[in-house]
């Protein structure tokens, strides 16, 4: 198995994007390697025109729909590799969406970019992540050099990134800030039995205006996250602007794996499978550990204004 290659491409024009993307894709096709391109609709159009008839051999998706959440994105990459793992090398050109994201979302996606170096380390993936300097902020471009071991401009070669940070150190920095304290109107309860987690969250979700399958899915996510965290624990629920938030706190439990829940389940059950499911359901899943215990915070969309 070839080692993973994870490169950033900082480009400032359509031409610079094509100078990287076209050789990367064509070389892969010539070598009989699977090629996946997930980028903006504009770049897909540019690349398709440049490739001509070869475009039909490329797997492609508009990046906004290829894993809306970070754990979904990482899972999609892993599954693409699994489907094609008989090949010596699998090529992926993956451009994240940065425009319009909140600061919290940007941090989560930077965290995932760094985490891919560990999550995909034992695969034969060659991944180039383009960053459009015309639209991304300076901080995002700078951190691209910290989350990618090397930089590529021509789709064929690369140079080491002098700013590359060890993924565990980078992720630790992303997780350094403590979670904000729950608000005064949060409802909390000690829970000793795993099935009571689902009941409590469902009741609180309904009480705060979230009903139907939306309440049920948040309750499922809390139940699965609680299975990973273990019992007993204290659960709390409160509403934010456009969101419903659930805290699970277990004293004395130290959660040490910063990538738990990013690896999709396999044929053998693992303790983190429940957390993976929670990450698929919720908009945000934050995990923190301190000397007194560990917290998993889940955030899902809150009740919407009904019209008509």
Short mmCIF file of C-alpha atoms in Angstrom, two decimals:
data_model
loop_
_atom_site.label_atom_id
_atom_site.label_comp_id
_atom_site.label_asym_id
_atom_site.label_seq_id
_atom_site.Cartn_x
_atom_site.Cartn_y
_atom_site.Cartn_z
CA UNK A 1 0.00 0.00 0.00
CA UNK A 2 1.29 3.42 -0.97
CA UNK A 3 1.41 6.01 1.85
CA UNK A 4 -1.16 8.77 1.82
CA UNK A 5 -0.17 12.03 0.13
CA UNK A 6 -2.02 15.11 1.40
CA UNK A 7 -1.24 18.37 -0.37
CA UNK A 8 -2.60 21.91 -0.45
CA UNK A 9 -2.80 23.94 -3.65
CA UNK A 10 -3.08 27.69 -3.15
CA UNK A 11 -4.29 29.15 -6.44
CA UNK A 12 -5.22 32.67 -7.46
CA UNK A 13 -6.82 32.26 -10.89
CA UNK A 14 -8.80 29.81 -13.00
CA UNK A 15 -5.65 29.10 -14.99
CA UNK A 16 -3.67 28.21 -11.87
CA UNK A 17 -6.45 25.85 -10.79
CA UNK A 18 -6.36 24.07 -14.16
CA UNK A 19 -2.55 23.90 -14.17
CA UNK A 20 -2.83 21.76 -11.07
CA UNK A 21 -6.09 19.89 -11.67
CA UNK A 22 -5.73 18.78 -15.29
CA UNK A 23 -2.36 16.97 -14.92
CA UNK A 24 -3.46 15.46 -11.61
CA UNK A 25 -6.61 14.00 -13.15
CA UNK A 26 -5.15 13.00 -16.52
CA UNK A 27 -2.14 11.24 -14.95
CA UNK A 28 -4.46 9.28 -12.67
CA UNK A 29 -6.68 8.20 -15.54
CA UNK A 30 -3.64 7.23 -17.62
CA UNK A 31 -2.42 5.01 -14.77
CA UNK A 32 -5.84 3.38 -14.37
CA UNK A 33 -6.40 4.98 -10.97
CA UNK A 34 -9.81 6.00 -9.63
CA UNK A 35 -10.17 9.81 -9.59
CA UNK A 36 -12.69 11.76 -7.55
CA UNK A 37 -13.09 15.52 -7.94
CA UNK A 38 -15.20 17.45 -5.45
CA UNK A 39 -14.98 21.20 -5.92
CA UNK A 40 -17.16 24.19 -6.72
CA UNK A 41 -19.65 24.09 -9.57
CA UNK A 42 -17.56 26.71 -11.40
CA UNK A 43 -14.39 24.65 -11.12
CA UNK A 44 -16.21 21.48 -12.16
CA UNK A 45 -17.32 23.25 -15.32
CA UNK A 46 -13.81 24.55 -16.01
CA UNK A 47 -12.25 21.15 -15.45
CA UNK A 48 -14.86 19.32 -17.48
CA UNK A 49 -14.26 21.56 -20.48
CA UNK A 50 -10.49 21.15 -20.18
CA UNK A 51 -10.69 17.35 -19.94
CA UNK A 52 -13.07 16.94 -22.86
CA UNK A 53 -14.07 13.32 -23.37
CA UNK A 54 -11.91 12.19 -20.44
CA UNK A 55 -14.31 13.92 -18.03
CA UNK A 56 -16.70 10.98 -18.34
CA UNK A 57 -14.15 8.77 -16.53
CA UNK A 58 -13.96 11.03 -13.48
CA UNK A 59 -16.10 10.62 -10.38
CA UNK A 60 -17.25 14.08 -9.37
CA UNK A 61 -19.54 15.97 -7.00
CA UNK A 62 -20.20 19.59 -6.14
CA UNK A 63 -18.31 20.07 -2.91
CA UNK A 64 -21.18 21.70 -0.98
CA UNK A 65 -23.10 18.41 -1.24
CA UNK A 66 -20.23 15.99 -0.68
CA UNK A 67 -20.48 15.76 3.09
CA UNK A 68 -22.19 18.79 4.59
CA UNK A 69 -20.70 18.06 8.01
CA UNK A 70 -17.05 17.30 8.70
CA UNK A 71 -17.66 13.72 9.85
CA UNK A 72 -19.80 13.09 6.77
CA UNK A 73 -16.99 14.40 4.58
CA UNK A 74 -14.33 12.23 6.22
CA UNK A 75 -16.65 9.22 5.96
CA UNK A 76 -17.26 9.86 2.26
CA UNK A 77 -13.50 9.87 1.60
CA UNK A 78 -13.01 6.65 3.57
CA UNK A 79 -15.85 4.89 1.75
CA UNK A 80 -14.56 6.02 -1.65
CA UNK A 81 -11.19 4.53 -0.81
CA UNK A 82 -12.74 1.29 0.47
CA UNK A 83 -14.68 0.86 -2.78
CA UNK A 84 -11.45 1.32 -4.74
CA UNK A 85 -8.85 -0.13 -2.37
CA UNK A 86 -7.81 -2.80 -4.87
CA UNK A 87 -5.93 -0.01 -6.68
CA UNK A 88 -2.42 0.96 -5.64
CA UNK A 89 -3.36 4.64 -5.63
CA UNK A 90 -6.68 6.50 -5.35
CA UNK A 91 -6.72 10.18 -6.34
CA UNK A 92 -9.01 12.77 -4.74
CA UNK A 93 -9.13 16.47 -5.53
CA UNK A 94 -11.12 17.93 -2.64
CA UNK A 95 -11.87 21.63 -2.26
CA UNK A 96 -13.72 22.53 0.95
CA UNK A 97 -16.38 25.22 1.07
CA UNK A 98 -15.18 28.19 3.12
CA UNK A 99 -17.34 31.12 2.04
CA UNK A 100 -20.29 31.92 4.27
CA UNK A 101 -19.21 29.69 7.12
CA UNK A 102 -19.28 30.80 10.73
CA UNK A 103 -16.04 31.03 12.69
CA UNK A 104 -17.07 27.84 14.49
CA UNK A 105 -17.61 26.01 11.20
CA UNK A 106 -14.29 27.23 9.79
CA UNK A 107 -12.48 25.92 12.87
CA UNK A 108 -14.24 22.54 12.56
CA UNK A 109 -13.23 22.20 8.90
CA UNK A 110 -9.63 23.16 9.61
CA UNK A 111 -9.66 20.55 12.37
CA UNK A 112 -10.92 17.93 9.94
CA UNK A 113 -8.29 18.84 7.32
CA UNK A 114 -5.61 18.17 9.91
CA UNK A 115 -7.34 15.03 11.12
CA UNK A 116 -7.37 13.53 7.62
CA UNK A 117 -3.61 13.02 7.94
CA UNK A 118 -4.36 10.47 10.65
CA UNK A 119 -7.73 9.15 9.50
CA UNK A 120 -6.48 8.28 6.01
CA UNK A 121 -2.87 7.54 6.89
CA UNK A 122 -3.11 3.83 6.08
CA UNK A 123 -4.78 4.35 2.69
CA UNK A 124 -3.29 4.80 -0.75
CA UNK A 125 -5.05 8.12 -1.25
CA UNK A 126 -3.32 11.02 -2.99
CA UNK A 127 -5.38 14.05 -2.05
CA UNK A 128 -4.90 17.62 -3.25
CA UNK A 129 -7.00 20.27 -1.52
CA UNK A 130 -7.32 23.49 -3.56
CA UNK A 131 -7.68 26.84 -1.78
CA UNK A 132 -8.88 29.79 -3.87
CA UNK A 133 -6.92 32.82 -2.68
CA UNK A 134 -9.48 35.10 -4.34
CA UNK A 135 -12.12 34.09 -1.81
CA UNK A 136 -10.59 32.46 1.28
CA UNK A 137 -9.29 34.61 4.09
CA UNK A 138 -5.63 34.91 4.96
CA UNK A 139 -6.10 32.85 8.12
CA UNK A 140 -7.58 29.95 6.18
CA UNK A 141 -4.76 30.00 3.63
CA UNK A 142 -2.13 30.14 6.37
CA UNK A 143 -3.67 27.19 8.19
CA UNK A 144 -3.80 25.21 4.94
CA UNK A 145 -0.01 25.11 5.21
CA UNK A 146 -0.32 23.86 8.78
CA UNK A 147 -2.80 21.09 7.96
CA UNK A 148 -1.12 19.73 4.81
CA UNK A 149 2.37 18.19 4.86
CA UNK A 150 3.18 19.46 1.37
CA UNK A 151 2.12 21.97 -1.28
CA UNK A 152 1.45 21.24 -4.95
CA UNK A 153 1.03 23.65 -7.86
CA UNK A 154 1.38 21.41 -10.91
CA UNK A 155 -0.61 18.30 -9.94
CA UNK A 156 2.49 16.13 -10.14
CA UNK A 157 5.13 17.22 -7.67
CA UNK A 158 5.22 18.91 -4.31
CA UNK A 159 7.36 20.71 -1.80
CA UNK A 160 7.26 20.34 1.97
CA UNK A 161 5.14 22.84 3.84
CA UNK A 162 7.43 24.62 6.27
CA UNK A 163 4.45 25.37 8.52
CA UNK A 164 3.05 21.85 8.81
CA UNK A 165 1.89 21.06 12.35
CA UNK A 166 1.60 17.66 13.96
CA UNK A 167 -2.13 16.81 13.66
CA UNK A 168 -2.56 16.02 17.34
CA UNK A 169 -1.02 19.36 18.25
CA UNK A 170 -3.16 21.24 15.73
CA UNK A 171 -6.34 19.50 16.83
CA UNK A 172 -5.43 20.11 20.45
CA UNK A 173 -5.21 23.81 19.69
CA UNK A 174 -8.63 23.72 18.03
CA UNK A 175 -10.08 22.07 21.16
CA UNK A 176 -8.20 24.19 23.69
CA UNK A 177 -11.03 26.60 24.47
CA UNK A 178 -13.47 25.26 27.07
CA UNK A 179 -17.10 24.92 26.08
CA UNK A 180 -19.33 27.82 27.15
CA UNK A 181 -21.28 27.12 30.31
CA UNK A 182 -24.93 26.13 29.87
CA UNK A 183 -27.35 29.05 30.26
CA UNK A 184 -29.46 29.52 33.40
CA UNK A 185 -32.58 28.16 31.69
CA UNK A 186 -30.96 24.84 30.79
CA UNK A 187 -32.71 21.77 32.17
CA UNK A 188 -30.43 19.07 33.54
CA UNK A 189 -30.88 15.72 35.23
CA UNK A 190 -28.67 12.90 36.54
CA UNK A 191 -29.22 9.72 34.52
CA UNK A 192 -28.21 6.21 35.53
CA UNK A 193 -29.77 4.09 32.75
CA UNK A 194 -28.93 4.46 29.07
CA UNK A 195 -32.56 4.29 27.89
CA UNK A 196 -33.45 7.22 30.11
CA UNK A 197 -31.17 9.46 28.02
CA UNK A 198 -33.47 9.12 25.01
CA UNK A 199 -36.59 9.73 27.10
CA UNK A 200 -35.14 12.82 28.76
CA UNK A 201 -33.91 14.40 25.54
CA UNK A 202 -37.15 13.63 23.70
CA UNK A 203 -39.25 15.19 26.46
CA UNK A 204 -37.06 18.29 26.64
CA UNK A 205 -36.99 18.68 22.87
CA UNK A 206 -40.79 18.58 22.69
CA UNK A 207 -41.06 20.99 25.60
CA UNK A 208 -38.86 23.45 23.72
CA UNK A 209 -40.79 23.22 20.47
CA UNK A 210 -38.87 20.56 18.55
CA UNK A 211 -41.22 17.75 17.55
CA UNK A 212 -41.58 14.76 15.29
CA UNK A 213 -38.56 13.11 13.75
CA UNK A 214 -36.35 16.12 14.52
CA UNK A 215 -36.80 15.52 18.25
CA UNK A 216 -36.41 11.77 17.75
CA UNK A 217 -33.16 12.13 15.82
CA UNK A 218 -31.60 14.38 18.46
CA UNK A 219 -32.65 11.84 21.09
CA UNK A 220 -31.04 9.04 19.05
CA UNK A 221 -27.84 11.06 18.73
CA UNK A 222 -27.78 11.68 22.49
CA UNK A 223 -28.43 8.01 23.20
CA UNK A 224 -25.58 6.89 20.92
CA UNK A 225 -23.17 9.50 22.29
CA UNK A 226 -24.07 8.39 25.82
CA UNK A 227 -23.22 4.80 24.88
CA UNK A 228 -19.75 6.01 23.94
CA UNK A 229 -19.36 8.15 27.06
CA UNK A 230 -20.75 5.56 29.45
CA UNK A 231 -23.04 5.74 32.45
CA UNK A 232 -23.92 7.31 34.82
CA UNK A 233 -23.95 10.86 33.50
CA UNK A 234 -25.70 14.19 33.72
CA UNK A 235 -27.70 15.33 30.71
CA UNK A 236 -28.72 18.91 29.97
CA UNK A 237 -30.84 20.50 27.24
CA UNK A 238 -31.35 24.12 26.25
CA UNK A 239 -32.29 26.23 23.25
CA UNK A 240 -29.96 28.52 21.34
CA UNK A 241 -30.70 30.79 18.41
CA UNK A 242 -31.94 28.38 15.74
CA UNK A 243 -30.57 25.40 17.65
CA UNK A 244 -31.29 22.88 20.36
CA UNK A 245 -28.29 21.82 22.40
CA UNK A 246 -27.73 18.74 24.54
CA UNK A 247 -24.88 18.25 26.98
CA UNK A 248 -23.74 14.88 28.29
CA UNK A 249 -21.30 15.04 31.20
CA UNK A 250 -19.64 12.06 32.85
CA UNK A 251 -17.43 12.73 35.87
CA UNK A 252 -14.20 10.79 36.02
CA UNK A 253 -14.31 9.72 32.36
CA UNK A 254 -11.36 10.79 30.22
CA UNK A 255 -12.04 10.82 26.46
CA UNK A 256 -8.61 10.71 24.84
CA UNK A 257 -9.20 10.09 21.11
CA UNK A 258 -9.74 13.43 19.32
CA UNK A 259 -10.91 11.65 16.15
CA UNK A 260 -13.46 9.35 17.77
CA UNK A 261 -16.61 9.26 15.68
CA UNK A 262 -14.92 10.25 12.41
CA UNK A 263 -14.20 6.66 11.33
CA UNK A 264 -17.21 4.93 9.74
CA UNK A 265 -18.36 1.65 11.26
CA UNK A 266 -17.03 -1.62 9.90
CA UNK A 267 -18.01 -5.27 10.34
CA UNK A 268 -16.73 -5.34 13.93
CA UNK A 269 -18.50 -3.17 16.50
CA UNK A 270 -16.37 -0.46 18.18
CA UNK A 271 -17.07 1.80 21.12
CA UNK A 272 -16.94 4.91 18.91
CA UNK A 273 -19.63 3.74 16.46
CA UNK A 274 -22.35 5.48 18.43
CA UNK A 275 -20.44 8.75 18.40
CA UNK A 276 -20.01 8.39 14.62
CA UNK A 277 -23.79 8.17 14.28
CA UNK A 278 -24.23 11.24 16.47
CA UNK A 279 -21.81 13.16 14.24
CA UNK A 280 -23.87 12.18 11.18
CA UNK A 281 -27.08 13.49 12.76
CA UNK A 282 -25.99 16.68 14.53
CA UNK A 283 -24.74 19.95 13.07
CA UNK A 284 -22.03 20.15 15.72
CA UNK A 285 -20.53 17.62 18.12
CA UNK A 286 -17.92 18.93 20.55
CA UNK A 287 -15.96 16.71 22.92
CA UNK A 288 -13.95 18.04 25.84
CA UNK A 289 -12.10 16.36 28.67
CA UNK A 290 -10.70 17.91 31.83
CA UNK A 291 -9.43 16.71 35.17
CA UNK A 292 -12.97 16.19 36.46
CA UNK A 293 -14.45 14.29 33.53
CA UNK A 294 -15.62 14.53 29.93
CA UNK A 295 -18.41 16.34 28.10
CA UNK A 296 -20.05 15.67 24.75
CA UNK A 297 -22.11 18.58 23.43
CA UNK A 298 -24.55 17.97 20.61
CA UNK A 299 -26.19 20.72 18.57
CA UNK A 300 -29.06 20.21 16.15
CA UNK A 301 -31.33 22.61 14.30
CA UNK A 302 -34.01 24.07 16.54
CA UNK A 303 -37.71 24.59 15.83
CA UNK A 304 -38.47 26.70 12.78
CA UNK A 305 -41.18 29.30 12.31
CA UNK A 306 -44.14 27.62 10.63
CA UNK A 307 -45.75 29.61 7.81
CA UNK A 308 -48.88 29.10 5.73
#
